[in-house]
């Protein structure tokens, strides 16, 4: 009987020892397996995305786009790598949006105005509302998009929008008033072309990339653009005067959009990081625009170019002249089934809000 009891105790001891050893082995194996999984994750290839930017690599806005891409890569711990193609090297300014839609690039930055008629709701942003700064224009543009959510952008994922400071007139000869501007050939894009026409000039549609040479060769006599272009695109070298007509300051809204299929395929945590960074970069671009405007003004003055200020009476004449552009937009939008009055009212409210 005693032997039987001892035998049972021995068997139980062996079983307990076996379970204990097995558990110890599993506990040791678990961290090893987890470590191996993490190591494999680190070895997995990054999600590579291509980013087409129409600005040249030396331009402040291209650098802001690159810093956005770097921040996304940093916050995703290298899980996302974004390859930059500046200066329209992958898709040019006019082709950029369709390039994103068709998957030529995964992400693109360019101007809505380069494909006139394609974005009738977003075109309203470019109207001459007297934008005081790039920050005000950029914040107004993003709030406007968030409120309107136009279907014309449903074929992409909108990351964010930015817009330059007040478009001013830069010319080879002085323009002190509307009579001086009458009949002059002025480079412009999108709705700014209509502003030129309303002011009595002859609009010549042209992206920024071709403006320097056009001014140099006399193809155009001036350009309507933010003052930052005088340094950012070196146009101060081929003009002699800037007419500060900020009272009719228009802007040009620029998109940063992503291919919809590529966006939908991203993991949810990656999408959140990209959206978070994009939201933060709205202010980054706004500040960059304002800093660039200051640098552009300083640069053109260093070259000996003159800045002409409009008198109060003359400024009112310019404001009155461009009212037709705003009214024409409202009528054209209505013909397309778009509430142009709502767009104009909202943007005037936003410009006033961000001018404070």
XYZ file of C-alpha atoms in Angstrom:
356
model
C 0.000 0.000 0.000
C 2.824 2.332 0.924
C 4.626 1.503 -2.328
C 1.475 2.293 -4.315
C 1.129 5.703 -2.645
C 4.763 6.491 -3.272
C 4.344 5.512 -6.914
C 1.353 7.820 -7.337
C 3.273 10.709 -5.733
C 6.218 10.086 -8.071
C 3.993 10.097 -11.162
C 2.314 13.341 -10.070
C 5.708 14.946 -9.458
C 6.918 13.963 -12.925
C 3.731 15.345 -14.510
C 4.040 18.643 -12.619
C 7.695 18.952 -13.606
C 6.816 18.306 -17.246
C 4.083 20.975 -17.268
C 6.395 23.466 -15.562
C 9.166 22.891 -18.077
C 6.719 23.102 -20.957
C 5.334 26.429 -19.650
C 8.839 27.803 -19.139
C 9.714 26.847 -22.697
C 6.557 28.546 -24.051
C 7.241 31.704 -22.039
C 10.735 31.840 -23.450
C 9.506 31.147 -26.954
C 6.752 33.803 -26.900
C 9.087 36.822 -26.664
C 11.309 35.271 -29.297
C 8.342 34.853 -31.648
C 7.188 38.419 -30.975
C 10.689 39.738 -31.539
C 10.901 37.816 -34.800
C 7.562 39.262 -35.923
C 8.697 42.799 -35.121
C 11.949 42.177 -36.926
C 10.044 40.942 -39.967
C 7.821 44.042 -39.858
C 10.901 46.246 -39.887
C 12.181 44.337 -42.897
C 8.915 44.692 -44.835
C 9.295 47.133 -47.745
C 7.938 50.648 -47.112
C 4.814 51.891 -48.861
C 6.307 53.996 -51.645
C 4.313 56.918 -53.043
C 5.186 59.293 -55.865
C 4.516 63.024 -55.450
C 4.382 65.356 -58.470
C 4.956 69.049 -57.635
C 4.840 71.702 -60.346
C 6.986 74.183 -58.392
C 10.743 74.089 -59.078
C 12.847 72.462 -56.336
C 14.243 75.829 -55.214
C 10.768 77.297 -54.593
C 9.619 77.682 -50.980
C 6.335 75.877 -51.677
C 8.146 72.887 -53.146
C 10.285 72.801 -50.000
C 7.112 72.933 -47.877
C 5.752 69.958 -49.837
C 8.989 68.061 -49.259
C 8.875 68.827 -45.525
C 5.311 67.434 -45.456
C 6.530 64.210 -47.066
C 9.443 63.974 -44.622
C 7.079 64.438 -41.674
C 4.781 61.663 -42.929
C 7.761 59.328 -43.249
C 8.957 60.280 -39.756
C 5.585 59.750 -38.057
C 5.038 56.411 -39.786
C 8.506 55.237 -38.628
C 9.525 54.811 -42.241
C 6.496 52.711 -43.179
C 5.697 55.316 -45.845
C 8.301 56.692 -48.230
C 7.345 59.525 -50.575
C 9.422 60.158 -53.686
C 9.290 63.784 -54.845
C 9.219 64.817 -58.520
C 9.550 68.646 -58.549
C 9.376 71.123 -61.404
C 6.711 69.189 -63.305
C 9.228 66.423 -64.060
C 6.598 63.668 -63.706
C 3.463 65.536 -64.781
C 3.375 69.191 -65.785
C 1.167 71.800 -64.112
C -1.842 71.235 -66.391
C -1.577 67.426 -66.336
C -0.966 67.085 -62.591
C -4.565 66.540 -61.456
C -5.399 63.997 -64.161
C -2.041 62.388 -63.476
C -3.196 61.688 -59.914
C -6.622 60.454 -61.042
C -5.039 58.079 -63.560
C -2.293 56.877 -61.240
C 0.668 58.435 -63.067
C 1.526 59.931 -59.681
C 0.081 58.970 -56.313
C 0.041 62.559 -55.003
C 0.023 65.859 -56.859
C 0.312 69.593 -56.175
C -0.771 72.159 -58.740
C -3.327 74.916 -59.396
C -7.042 74.481 -59.999
C -6.784 77.422 -62.409
C -4.595 75.528 -64.874
C -7.643 73.558 -66.037
C -10.298 76.265 -66.334
C -13.881 75.028 -66.219
C -12.926 71.725 -64.561
C -13.545 72.988 -60.999
C -16.407 75.521 -61.129
C -17.056 75.500 -57.370
C -13.394 75.807 -56.417
C -12.843 78.567 -58.993
C -14.704 80.971 -56.720
C -11.708 81.031 -54.354
C -9.649 82.842 -56.984
C -12.029 85.801 -57.271
C -10.665 89.274 -56.382
C -11.960 89.511 -52.806
C -9.001 91.559 -51.588
C -7.124 88.765 -49.823
C -4.710 90.422 -47.363
C -2.218 87.561 -47.048
C -1.304 84.019 -48.004
C -2.338 82.758 -44.570
C -5.784 84.338 -44.913
C -6.180 82.942 -48.434
C -5.014 79.460 -47.416
C -7.260 79.198 -44.364
C -10.210 80.604 -46.313
C -9.675 78.058 -49.102
C -9.619 75.059 -46.729
C -12.667 76.238 -44.770
C -14.490 76.856 -48.038
C -13.740 73.331 -49.295
C -14.792 71.799 -45.963
C -18.101 73.653 -46.133
C -18.872 73.148 -49.831
C -17.470 69.606 -50.360
C -17.840 69.901 -54.163
C -18.428 66.700 -56.128
C -15.892 67.891 -58.705
C -13.172 66.595 -56.353
C -14.764 63.235 -55.588
C -12.345 61.378 -57.892
C -9.405 62.096 -55.542
C -8.704 62.267 -51.832
C -8.082 65.912 -50.915
C -5.209 66.234 -48.451
C -5.275 70.024 -48.171
C -5.346 73.273 -50.137
C -3.114 76.315 -50.028
C -3.282 79.699 -51.732
C -0.939 82.598 -52.294
C -1.121 86.144 -50.990
C -2.744 88.970 -52.977
C -2.043 88.901 -56.691
C -0.421 92.156 -57.762
C 0.513 93.667 -61.112
C 4.176 93.500 -62.176
C 5.124 95.290 -65.398
C 7.949 96.518 -67.579
C 6.540 100.065 -67.636
C 4.822 101.980 -64.793
C 1.084 101.516 -64.195
C -0.299 104.240 -61.922
C -3.921 103.988 -63.014
C -6.379 102.110 -65.227
C -5.529 104.285 -68.228
C -1.893 103.135 -68.037
C -2.991 99.482 -67.994
C -5.379 99.736 -70.933
C -4.349 97.504 -73.839
C -1.294 95.983 -72.127
C -0.671 92.248 -72.611
C -0.639 90.723 -69.133
C 0.148 87.120 -68.237
C -2.616 85.610 -66.078
C -4.303 82.306 -65.234
C -7.840 81.173 -64.472
C -10.116 83.881 -63.152
C -7.220 86.329 -62.856
C -7.419 86.521 -66.648
C -10.906 87.949 -66.262
C -9.595 90.401 -63.682
C -7.047 91.611 -66.217
C -9.779 92.013 -68.819
C -12.044 93.907 -66.412
C -9.199 96.296 -65.633
C -8.651 97.009 -69.324
C -5.627 94.826 -70.019
C -5.286 91.980 -72.511
C -5.018 88.648 -70.644
C -2.532 86.073 -71.915
C -3.019 82.628 -70.329
C 0.272 81.141 -69.206
C 1.587 79.054 -66.284
C 4.347 80.512 -64.117
C 6.970 78.290 -65.704
C 6.840 80.183 -69.013
C 6.427 83.709 -67.645
C 10.089 84.671 -67.224
C 10.927 84.020 -70.870
C 7.692 85.633 -72.083
C 8.526 88.820 -70.179
C 12.135 88.717 -71.299
C 11.184 88.408 -74.962
C 8.334 90.934 -74.796
C 5.604 88.372 -75.506
C 3.804 89.911 -72.522
C 4.294 93.319 -70.916
C 3.471 92.291 -67.394
C 2.141 89.573 -65.111
C -0.535 89.321 -62.446
C 0.875 87.259 -59.590
C 1.790 87.386 -55.898
C 4.914 89.399 -55.233
C 6.729 86.233 -54.120
C 7.111 85.255 -57.796
C 9.576 88.106 -58.224
C 12.066 86.054 -56.220
C 10.636 82.530 -56.282
C 10.508 82.541 -60.092
C 13.184 85.251 -60.519
C 10.719 87.483 -62.394
C 12.085 90.640 -60.746
C 14.928 90.309 -63.246
C 12.563 90.949 -66.173
C 10.148 93.575 -64.762
C 10.749 97.090 -63.473
C 7.562 97.988 -61.592
C 4.978 96.509 -59.233
C 1.573 98.141 -58.803
C 0.338 97.336 -55.295
C -3.334 96.771 -56.096
C -4.084 94.590 -53.050
C -7.579 96.133 -52.852
C -8.497 93.772 -55.704
C -6.127 91.079 -54.481
C -7.085 87.726 -55.932
C -5.470 84.414 -55.079
C -4.794 81.146 -56.864
C -5.877 78.060 -54.954
C -3.619 75.011 -55.171
C -4.536 71.435 -54.430
C -2.595 68.664 -52.755
C -4.527 65.517 -53.659
C -3.997 61.768 -53.650
C -5.116 58.972 -55.955
C -8.351 57.611 -54.474
C -7.596 53.921 -54.990
C -4.134 54.310 -53.496
C -5.609 56.175 -50.520
C -8.308 53.554 -49.914
C -5.647 50.814 -49.911
C -3.672 52.406 -47.068
C -4.046 51.038 -43.515
C -6.328 53.152 -41.298
C -3.485 54.180 -38.967
C -1.418 55.422 -41.922
C -4.412 57.369 -43.264
C -4.832 59.076 -39.893
C -1.191 60.101 -39.756
C -1.301 61.547 -43.281
C -4.514 63.447 -42.542
C -3.090 64.787 -39.277
C 0.092 66.023 -40.957
C -1.923 67.530 -43.810
C -4.095 69.455 -41.375
C -1.001 70.894 -39.700
C 0.610 71.812 -43.018
C -2.219 74.226 -43.902
C -0.652 76.780 -41.572
C 2.839 75.805 -42.714
C 2.024 76.718 -46.327
C 0.205 79.887 -45.301
C 3.256 81.107 -43.406
C 5.560 80.107 -46.242
C 3.475 82.189 -48.659
C 3.659 85.232 -46.388
C 7.382 84.843 -45.775
C 7.946 84.448 -49.510
C 5.954 87.630 -50.226
C 8.214 89.567 -47.845
C 11.287 88.131 -49.517
C 9.898 88.885 -52.979
C 9.290 92.522 -52.067
C 12.775 92.877 -50.605
C 14.349 91.174 -53.630
C 12.680 93.377 -56.245
C 13.600 96.504 -54.290
C 17.219 95.331 -54.065
C 17.270 95.143 -57.862
C 16.105 98.763 -58.036
C 12.548 98.041 -59.141
C 9.841 100.459 -58.023
C 6.632 99.654 -56.119
C 3.701 101.910 -56.981
C 0.893 102.440 -54.453
C -2.588 103.252 -55.751
C -4.300 106.333 -54.352
C -7.524 105.727 -52.415
C -9.626 107.121 -55.254
C -7.814 105.021 -57.845
C -8.162 101.921 -55.659
C -11.946 102.374 -55.590
C -11.974 102.502 -59.385
C -10.149 99.173 -59.525
C -12.568 97.646 -57.004
C -15.545 98.855 -59.015
C -14.052 97.490 -62.240
C -13.617 93.931 -60.898
C -17.164 93.703 -59.480
C -18.200 92.548 -62.941
C -15.927 89.518 -62.586
C -17.645 88.432 -59.370
C -21.113 88.952 -60.866
C -20.157 87.037 -64.007
C -19.017 84.125 -61.852
C -22.347 84.068 -60.018
C -24.265 84.007 -63.314
C -22.018 81.341 -64.877
C -22.255 79.166 -61.775
C -26.031 79.441 -61.756
C -26.128 78.250 -65.376
C -24.285 75.115 -64.229
C -26.665 74.503 -61.347
C -24.210 75.857 -58.759
C -25.176 78.347 -56.074
C -22.636 81.033 -56.931
C -24.173 83.526 -54.515
C -23.581 81.097 -51.659
C -19.957 80.614 -52.729
C -19.300 84.357 -52.951
C -21.027 85.131 -49.654
C -19.124 82.368 -47.839
C -15.753 83.454 -49.193
C -16.349 87.126 -48.383
C -17.216 86.055 -44.840
C -14.060 83.902 -44.565
C -11.779 86.618 -45.974
C -13.221 89.071 -43.460
C -12.761 86.535 -40.652
C -9.102 85.861 -41.469
C -8.321 89.520 -42.139
C -8.836 90.390 -38.469
